[in-house]
Amino acid sequence: MTSSLIRGRPRRGASHISVRVAHALVGGVAGVVWLVLSGVVAEGEEPVGGGAARPVAGGVAQGEVGETSAADLVMPMLALVAVVVLAGYGFLRRRRRARGRTTPGGAAVQGSEPGAGELDERARALLVGADDWVRVSREELGFVEGRVGGVAGRPDAALGAEDVEPFRRVLRDAEAELAVAFRMRWQYEGGVPGEAAARRHVLAGIVGRGEEAGRLLDGQAAAFDQVRGLEAGLGGGLGEALAVAEGRFRELAGRTGVADAALRALGERYAPSATAAVAGHIEQAKDRLVFATARLNHTRQSGDLGDNERAAGHLRAAEGAIAQAAVFIDGIDRLTGELATAAAMVPAALTGSEVELAGARESPTGVAEAYADIPPGELRARVTHADLVLAVVREELTAGPYDPLDLLRRIVRGVQPVVAGRAGVLSAAALVCARGAVSGADDVVATHRAAVGDEARTQLAEARRLLAPPPTAPSGRSARQELADLLTADTLSQQAHALADQNIRTHGHPVDGPGTDAIGLAGAVLGGVLLGGEEQGGDTPASFGGPRTRGRRGGTRSP
């Protein structure tokens, strides 16, 4: 049975039209031939005079009439047989074509299927592309939502919630398609399914899902532009959007100094590993804001000259840089809160761990149900290992400085093999660690879109799925299974973060040349804010939409 993850939406084909036209022509020709032959037979008969004087002639005429009637029956039968044969041939041909389709868009057809390696590369590329389309669309939609309720100094520029709801909805639909594609890729990497034909079918399904996500966003791009109204110039939608972007820019510029001071304070209080994930965030945020400053100035200059298309391109580039600067600053603020939460939870996690270990040390009759799947010898070994982990954690806690998230993570991992659900604090601790790891990895992808590949994104998507199970998921998971899922999400996020960092190092500096980074151009290209060719420095800003529309109004080199 075909999995619901793989099934797609087949498109209607138009090949049956030519078959039907051929059928109609054959039927028409057969009808004409029948009428002509009947007329020829009628003209070939000799007239016979009336009266009883020629009875033999009358008998001959009756024979000819019988022969003509037989001929009249033979021709329609031949025409009917020909039509039936052609119809059967067309039906079988259509069945073979339908059987060869494997994706929502008919990506693979028998007789013209790409090789397995080519299909795999296409699936990987579409995962990266679709993830970027969704991320960029979400960013630009956020700026449009900033006009809901009014713009400072321009209350008449307000948009209603109903104006942006269609785009929120299509973005959710595209995100759903992308989530299914990532889930399929994760299962594929895990060896599911195992048969070669089925694995090709999964790859084709990933391609179909990615294309569908892009199609959904492309379908709303024109309406999105109409709501933004950037072509109206500084006196219309462009001026309103520019006011929103400049307001967010000023807010971030003020927060940057505060975040810098907070980061230095964290470095003095905790171990270096505690802030390693946000090392360089301040510098990168400033880099994006420098780029945004230049693009905001270009937006106003182009708008004053009446070149609204160029102004729109500059504005979109500025918005993308502002959004990524916010990611860097928000990351520092979020880590500050996470470290404070983890530091407060460490003593409680130690106490909860002792409760779990005390239960595991009880007599077998008292814990038979909770540990029925663990042999007594192995259970004792697990308890001993957990004791050692907790002893090391206590030592580091008193010695200081320490990394609160690291200590919390080690406590949970050390005790998880003997957890029976007695202490809920361990699940809460695992949730804090997993959420922080997912957010940190997502920040890296969001701010380095041009460099991060499909493997890191796939692991991050699976971690996100484990972190937020669907509402319909069964609620009867054991405490041990719930904790295991959270730890898996934490591990996958850390691996995704490491893979993304490796991709960035491999990618290298996107723009070379004297003075090219004076206005933050390199960071904008690396972050995917600009889509132009790297060898040219890039000049096309990313925008709401899919593959056909995401580079519209892109400055001097817009497609």
XYZ file of C-alpha atoms in Angstrom:
559
model
C 0.000 0.000 0.000
C 1.342 3.462 -0.931
C 2.225 5.621 2.054
C 0.302 8.838 2.573
C 3.668 10.614 2.708
C 4.392 9.572 -0.864
C 1.011 9.962 -2.508
C 0.721 13.158 -4.525
C -1.739 15.013 -6.666
C -1.528 13.826 -10.290
C -2.065 16.507 -12.835
C -4.508 16.116 -15.659
C -2.939 15.100 -18.892
C -4.002 16.343 -22.309
C -2.790 13.358 -24.355
C -6.282 11.792 -24.457
C -7.564 14.687 -26.584
C -5.622 13.598 -29.669
C -6.930 10.032 -29.269
C -10.536 11.225 -29.123
C -10.044 13.404 -32.192
C -8.638 10.391 -34.070
C -11.640 8.304 -33.038
C -14.045 10.946 -34.314
C -12.231 11.203 -37.668
C -12.226 7.427 -38.168
C -15.937 7.225 -37.365
C -16.720 10.052 -39.754
C -14.696 8.519 -42.601
C -16.382 5.142 -42.067
C -19.804 6.787 -42.247
C -18.966 8.597 -45.481
C -17.620 5.406 -47.084
C -20.785 3.546 -46.110
C -23.043 6.183 -47.710
C -20.940 6.397 -50.886
C -20.866 2.628 -51.414
C -24.588 2.375 -50.826
C -25.163 5.069 -53.442
C -22.883 3.299 -55.904
C -24.826 0.024 -55.515
C -28.137 1.796 -55.979
C -26.924 3.501 -59.177
C -25.705 0.173 -60.624
C -29.205 -1.440 -60.542
C -31.131 -1.520 -63.857
C -34.721 -0.262 -63.782
C -37.361 -2.929 -64.207
C -40.746 -2.277 -65.865
C -44.000 -3.011 -64.082
C -46.701 -5.611 -65.002
C -46.897 -9.364 -64.919
C -45.371 -9.846 -68.354
C -41.804 -10.001 -66.820
C -41.910 -12.113 -63.696
C -38.338 -13.339 -64.055
C -37.044 -9.799 -64.052
C -39.045 -9.202 -60.925
C -37.376 -12.188 -59.284
C -33.919 -10.935 -60.221
C -34.689 -7.536 -58.758
C -35.673 -9.085 -55.465
C -32.338 -10.935 -55.299
C -30.425 -7.738 -55.915
C -32.316 -6.016 -53.154
C -31.325 -8.800 -50.730
C -27.661 -8.512 -51.723
C -27.715 -4.731 -51.240
C -29.209 -5.100 -47.767
C -26.435 -7.498 -46.768
C -23.789 -5.073 -48.028
C -25.418 -2.278 -46.026
C -25.035 -4.336 -42.827
C -21.417 -5.301 -43.484
C -20.051 -1.733 -43.752
C -21.398 -0.458 -40.404
C -20.075 -3.556 -38.699
C -16.590 -2.972 -40.126
C -16.665 0.678 -39.014
C -17.826 -0.307 -35.522
C -15.031 -2.880 -35.180
C -12.432 -0.282 -36.258
C -13.659 2.245 -33.696
C -13.651 -0.342 -30.899
C -10.099 -1.417 -31.737
C -8.806 2.150 -31.743
C -10.622 2.964 -28.493
C -9.084 -0.080 -26.806
C -5.648 0.903 -27.984
C -6.089 4.440 -26.614
C -7.332 3.116 -23.263
C -4.357 0.795 -22.844
C -1.967 3.555 -23.831
C -3.435 5.926 -21.238
C -3.204 3.234 -18.545
C 0.481 2.705 -19.279
C 1.111 6.455 -19.020
C -0.828 6.778 -15.774
C 1.012 3.802 -14.317
C 4.330 5.485 -15.065
C 3.529 8.614 -13.041
C 5.141 8.704 -9.593
C 4.945 12.278 -8.282
C 2.331 14.982 -7.736
C 3.528 16.697 -10.865
C 4.283 13.555 -12.832
C 7.986 14.038 -12.242
C 8.941 10.586 -13.453
C 7.401 8.798 -16.426
C 8.341 5.348 -17.593
C 10.736 5.470 -20.455
C 12.153 8.881 -19.465
C 13.010 8.449 -15.777
C 16.196 10.109 -14.506
C 18.878 7.988 -12.905
C 18.784 7.341 -9.173
C 21.729 9.657 -8.552
C 20.170 12.472 -10.575
C 16.832 12.081 -8.797
C 18.571 12.116 -5.419
C 20.435 15.329 -6.253
C 17.215 16.922 -7.440
C 15.466 15.960 -4.213
C 18.307 17.421 -2.137
C 18.277 20.667 -4.112
C 14.525 21.034 -3.808
C 14.630 20.539 -0.047
C 17.125 23.379 0.273
C 15.264 25.552 -2.217
C 11.830 25.006 -0.692
C 13.187 25.645 2.799
C 14.615 28.953 1.594
C 11.364 29.925 -0.166
C 9.404 29.340 3.023
C 11.897 31.164 5.230
C 12.119 34.234 2.976
C 8.346 34.369 2.531
C 7.891 34.233 6.306
C 10.381 37.088 6.761
C 8.766 39.413 4.229
C 5.281 38.581 5.493
C 6.480 39.716 8.919
C 7.154 43.196 7.535
C 3.723 43.331 5.932
C 2.165 42.300 9.238
C 3.938 45.313 10.754
C 1.459 47.506 8.887
C -1.563 45.802 10.448
C -3.110 48.311 12.829
C -1.274 51.302 11.398
C 2.188 52.743 10.857
C 3.628 55.351 13.204
C 2.704 58.762 11.879
C 0.541 57.273 9.100
C -2.661 55.803 10.594
C -4.280 55.750 7.156
C -1.651 53.233 5.988
C -2.990 50.423 8.152
C -3.762 47.004 6.757
C -6.445 44.764 8.201
C -5.884 41.246 9.454
C -8.041 40.022 6.589
C -5.531 41.507 4.125
C -2.705 39.266 5.290
C -4.645 36.137 6.273
C -4.535 34.581 2.740
C -0.730 34.760 2.825
C -0.519 33.316 6.316
C -2.680 30.452 5.131
C -0.675 29.709 2.002
C 2.528 29.899 4.030
C 1.141 27.309 6.466
C 0.225 25.073 3.523
C 3.706 25.397 2.043
C 5.256 24.663 5.440
C 3.117 21.521 5.698
C 4.308 20.279 2.295
C 7.904 20.982 3.265
C 7.540 19.193 6.610
C 6.289 16.063 4.849
C 9.174 16.247 2.366
C 11.726 16.499 5.175
C 10.091 13.607 7.021
C 10.271 11.480 3.863
C 13.939 12.369 3.456
C 14.686 11.452 7.061
C 13.055 8.050 6.643
C 14.854 7.587 3.320
C 18.223 8.268 4.958
C 17.296 5.714 7.610
C 16.838 3.010 4.957
C 13.033 3.110 4.787
C 11.820 1.777 2.431
C 14.428 -0.786 1.474
C 13.351 -1.773 -2.058
C 15.020 0.104 -4.896
C 11.767 0.895 -6.720
C 10.124 2.151 -3.543
C 13.127 4.325 -2.729
C 12.907 5.926 -6.168
C 9.244 6.545 -5.471
C 10.139 8.301 -2.198
C 12.656 10.544 -3.960
C 10.073 11.422 -6.590
C 7.626 12.200 -3.793
C 10.124 14.559 -2.148
C 10.541 16.351 -5.458
C 6.770 16.605 -5.843
C 6.276 17.986 -2.340
C 9.008 20.577 -2.799
C 7.575 21.676 -6.131
C 4.118 21.938 -4.598
C 5.421 24.200 -1.828
C 6.968 26.466 -4.451
C 3.806 26.424 -6.567
C 1.688 27.487 -3.607
C 3.915 30.466 -2.874
C 4.253 31.425 -6.536
C 0.470 31.401 -6.828
C 0.110 34.142 -4.197
C 3.085 36.301 -5.188
C 1.090 38.659 -7.420
C -1.596 39.165 -4.787
C 1.102 39.724 -2.184
C 2.667 42.469 -4.335
C -0.724 44.076 -4.744
C -1.215 44.242 -0.970
C 2.274 45.668 -0.455
C 1.754 48.274 -3.170
C 5.459 49.048 -3.505
C 4.958 50.247 -7.075
C 2.895 53.161 -5.705
C 6.096 54.925 -4.661
C 7.013 56.823 -1.521
C 3.567 58.392 -1.396
C 1.937 54.967 -1.206
C 2.890 51.438 -0.228
C 6.621 51.980 -0.686
C 6.680 54.838 1.804
C 4.603 52.862 4.307
C 6.854 49.802 4.009
C 9.941 51.984 4.319
C 8.578 53.457 7.549
C 8.115 49.977 9.020
C 11.631 48.886 7.992
C 13.251 52.036 9.366
C 11.398 51.622 12.658
C 12.666 48.073 13.091
C 16.156 49.167 12.096
C 16.244 51.836 14.812
C 14.956 49.368 17.394
C 17.650 46.813 16.540
C 20.387 49.448 16.520
C 19.425 50.327 20.081
C 19.236 46.692 21.195
C 22.649 45.827 19.770
C 24.552 47.692 22.491
C 22.394 46.137 25.222
C 22.915 42.648 23.793
C 26.662 43.219 23.627
C 26.772 44.132 27.316
C 24.605 41.116 28.198
C 26.907 38.798 26.268
C 29.972 40.096 28.090
C 28.192 39.541 31.412
C 27.392 35.957 30.455
C 31.055 35.389 29.604
C 32.111 36.549 33.041
C 29.536 34.429 34.869
C 29.604 31.111 32.997
C 32.096 28.825 31.292
C 33.155 29.723 27.720
C 31.098 26.849 26.296
C 27.915 28.475 27.606
C 28.133 31.324 25.084
C 29.941 29.544 22.240
C 26.726 29.239 20.205
C 26.355 33.033 19.951
C 30.014 33.941 19.584
C 30.260 36.577 16.852
C 26.547 37.388 16.872
C 27.107 41.048 17.721
C 29.593 41.524 14.889
C 27.326 39.775 12.394
C 24.308 41.777 13.530
C 26.251 45.000 13.013
C 27.341 43.746 9.580
C 23.723 43.181 8.514
C 22.689 46.566 9.891
C 25.458 48.314 7.930
C 24.166 46.646 4.779
C 20.598 47.612 5.697
C 21.634 51.241 6.215
C 22.995 51.470 2.694
C 19.945 49.781 1.169
C 17.478 51.950 3.076
C 19.269 55.047 1.789
C 19.182 53.658 -1.768
C 15.475 52.961 -1.363
C 14.693 56.565 -0.541
C 16.985 57.913 -3.262
C 15.454 55.687 -5.940
C 11.961 56.525 -4.718
C 12.680 60.257 -4.934
C 13.795 59.731 -8.540
C 10.609 57.832 -9.331
C 12.417 54.540 -9.974
C 10.009 52.535 -7.850
C 11.075 49.140 -9.138
C 14.672 49.705 -8.136
C 13.523 51.188 -4.844
C 11.442 48.076 -4.145
C 14.476 45.885 -4.762
C 16.602 47.899 -2.348
C 13.840 47.824 0.267
C 13.483 44.051 0.090
C 17.247 43.650 0.506
C 17.177 45.976 3.528
C 14.272 44.040 5.061
C 16.129 40.744 4.645
C 19.211 42.121 6.370
C 17.138 43.631 9.190
C 15.382 40.296 9.726
C 18.710 38.481 10.035
C 20.132 41.107 12.384
C 17.084 40.466 14.571
C 17.894 36.736 14.555
C 21.388 37.439 15.893
C 20.191 39.808 18.631
C 17.217 37.631 19.588
C 19.571 34.668 19.853
C 21.614 36.408 22.531
C 18.503 37.454 24.457
C 17.075 33.945 24.251
C 20.319 32.341 25.427
C 20.421 34.705 28.394
C 17.027 33.447 29.497
C 17.863 29.802 28.803
C 21.043 29.924 30.884
C 19.200 31.531 33.785
C 16.452 28.897 33.579
C 18.954 26.040 33.357
C 20.978 27.369 36.290
C 17.827 27.453 38.415
C 16.831 23.944 37.333
C 20.138 22.190 38.008
C 19.552 21.721 41.788
C 15.996 20.500 41.181
C 17.211 18.131 38.462
C 19.787 16.683 40.859
C 17.092 16.111 43.471
C 14.756 14.520 40.935
C 17.542 12.278 39.741
C 18.141 11.032 43.261
C 14.450 10.148 43.488
C 14.682 8.112 40.293
C 17.853 6.332 41.436
C 16.380 5.550 44.853
C 13.426 3.890 43.161
C 15.700 1.875 40.920
C 17.603 0.608 43.963
C 14.475 -0.799 45.597
C 13.713 -4.498 45.749
C 12.806 -6.093 42.402
C 9.240 -6.792 43.574
C 8.599 -3.105 44.035
C 9.882 -2.069 40.630
C 9.089 -5.098 38.518
C 6.547 -3.243 36.409
C 8.671 -0.136 35.821
C 11.826 -2.055 34.899
C 10.385 -5.275 33.510
C 12.382 -4.865 30.301
C 15.747 -4.351 32.070
C 17.732 -7.315 33.495
C 18.677 -6.793 37.175
C 22.415 -6.778 36.443
C 22.070 -4.158 33.734
C 19.834 -2.046 35.955
C 22.483 -2.008 38.675
C 25.106 -0.977 36.122
C 22.912 1.878 34.912
C 22.383 3.100 38.468
C 26.130 3.037 39.125
C 26.846 5.028 35.974
C 24.188 7.605 36.866
C 25.709 8.002 40.336
C 29.097 8.792 38.779
C 27.563 11.356 36.393
C 25.777 13.139 39.225
C 28.940 13.186 41.344
C 30.896 14.912 38.548
C 28.098 17.426 38.007
C 28.046 18.348 41.701
C 31.797 18.849 41.667
C 31.665 21.213 38.658
C 28.702 23.043 40.152
C 30.623 23.905 43.291
C 33.929 24.615 41.519
C 32.503 26.986 38.878
C 32.299 28.663 36.483
C 30.115 26.162 34.675
C 27.772 25.805 31.713
C 24.217 25.394 33.101
C 22.778 23.906 29.910
C 25.642 21.432 29.655
C 25.204 20.335 33.284
C 21.460 19.963 32.823
C 21.960 17.966 29.643
C 24.433 15.612 31.337
C 22.121 15.055 34.302
C 19.223 14.087 32.061
C 21.321 11.847 29.823
C 22.944 10.118 32.777
C 19.669 9.304 34.531
C 17.453 8.674 31.492
C 18.271 4.916 31.290
C 16.680 4.342 34.733
C 13.819 6.870 34.525
C 10.424 5.500 35.573
C 8.495 8.769 35.666
C 8.804 9.559 39.361
C 10.339 13.024 38.835
C 8.746 15.246 36.182
C 11.550 17.773 36.494
C 13.771 15.657 34.249
C 11.371 15.967 31.312
C 11.136 19.714 31.914
C 14.936 19.925 31.956
C 15.208 17.940 28.728
C 12.663 20.250 27.118
C 14.702 23.338 28.023
C 17.833 21.797 26.486
C 16.063 20.609 23.323
C 14.309 23.910 22.668
C 17.551 25.816 23.049
C 19.396 23.473 20.702
C 16.657 23.614 18.042
C 16.487 27.406 18.161
C 20.262 27.733 17.986
C 20.548 25.460 14.946
C 17.647 27.211 13.247
C 19.362 30.575 13.734
C 22.452 29.303 11.920
C 20.413 28.086 8.957
C 18.325 31.260 8.806
C 21.364 33.548 8.691
C 23.532 31.419 6.357
C 21.005 30.137 3.820
C 23.395 30.253 0.878
C 25.813 27.815 2.538
C 23.811 25.293 4.603
C 22.923 22.074 2.782
C 20.081 19.576 2.946
C 21.571 17.222 5.552
C 21.676 19.821 8.325
C 18.210 21.066 7.412
C 16.781 17.535 7.399
C 18.147 16.763 10.856
C 16.836 20.086 12.148
C 13.376 19.366 10.708
C 13.270 15.959 12.408
C 14.353 17.498 15.714
C 11.589 20.073 15.393
C 9.057 17.320 14.717
C 10.097 15.406 17.837
C 10.000 18.558 19.901
C 6.442 19.411 18.894
C 4.453 16.204 18.254
C 1.097 16.711 16.510
C -2.008 17.174 18.688
C -3.362 13.835 17.489
C -0.330 11.940 18.784
C -1.149 9.256 21.344
C -0.830 10.510 24.921
C 0.122 7.157 26.384
C 3.860 7.505 25.893
C 5.881 6.317 28.833
C 7.992 8.810 30.763
C 11.082 7.053 29.462
C 9.924 7.298 25.830
C 8.984 10.961 26.174
C 12.361 11.723 27.661
C 14.089 9.715 24.923
C 12.313 11.744 22.214
C 13.394 15.019 23.788
C 16.981 13.832 24.064
C 16.919 12.707 20.430
C 15.652 16.139 19.377
C 18.453 17.712 21.398
C 21.098 15.470 19.807
C 19.816 15.999 16.254
C 19.786 19.772 16.739
C 23.367 19.778 17.957
C 24.401 17.628 15.005
C 22.525 19.928 12.605
C 24.313 22.915 14.143
C 27.702 21.250 13.671
C 26.894 20.279 10.063
C 25.751 23.815 9.296
C 28.985 25.236 10.704
C 30.927 22.787 8.561
C 28.946 23.836 5.461
C 29.718 27.482 6.199
C 33.446 26.826 6.540
C 33.456 24.831 3.305
C 31.482 27.503 1.489
C 34.051 30.148 2.340
C 33.844 33.879 1.770
C 31.163 34.542 -0.862
C 32.515 37.852 -2.148
C 36.149 38.745 -2.687
C 37.842 41.939 -3.711
C 39.025 45.194 -2.119
C 36.292 47.088 -0.329
C 33.541 44.623 -1.225
C 32.622 43.990 2.416
C 32.614 47.625 3.479
C 28.830 47.686 3.261
C 28.181 44.143 4.471
C 27.761 42.661 1.006
C 29.508 39.379 1.833
C 27.252 38.672 4.785
C 24.157 39.496 2.744
C 25.138 37.019 0.032
C 26.098 34.333 2.561
C 22.831 34.866 4.387
C 20.787 34.520 1.207
C 19.522 38.096 1.416
C 20.818 38.574 -2.128
C 20.330 35.922 -4.804
C 22.644 37.274 -7.507
C 25.558 35.240 -8.792
C 28.386 35.062 -6.312
C 30.971 35.839 -8.936
C 29.149 39.138 -9.531
C 28.688 39.981 -5.882
C 24.936 39.459 -6.043
C 22.294 42.129 -6.451
C 18.919 40.384 -6.589
C 17.033 40.364 -3.274
C 15.008 37.378 -2.134
C 11.277 37.946 -1.823
C 7.974 36.263 -0.995
C 7.293 33.481 -3.479
C 8.551 30.252 -4.973
C 11.108 29.478 -7.675
C 9.377 31.536 -10.385
C 8.774 34.690 -8.380
C 11.209 34.945 -5.468
C 13.664 37.175 -7.385
C 11.203 39.668 -8.874
C 11.905 43.389 -8.610
C 15.466 42.429 -7.828
C 17.423 45.555 -8.690
C 19.732 45.782 -11.659
C 19.871 42.067 -12.369
C 16.357 40.893 -11.566
C 15.261 37.925 -13.697
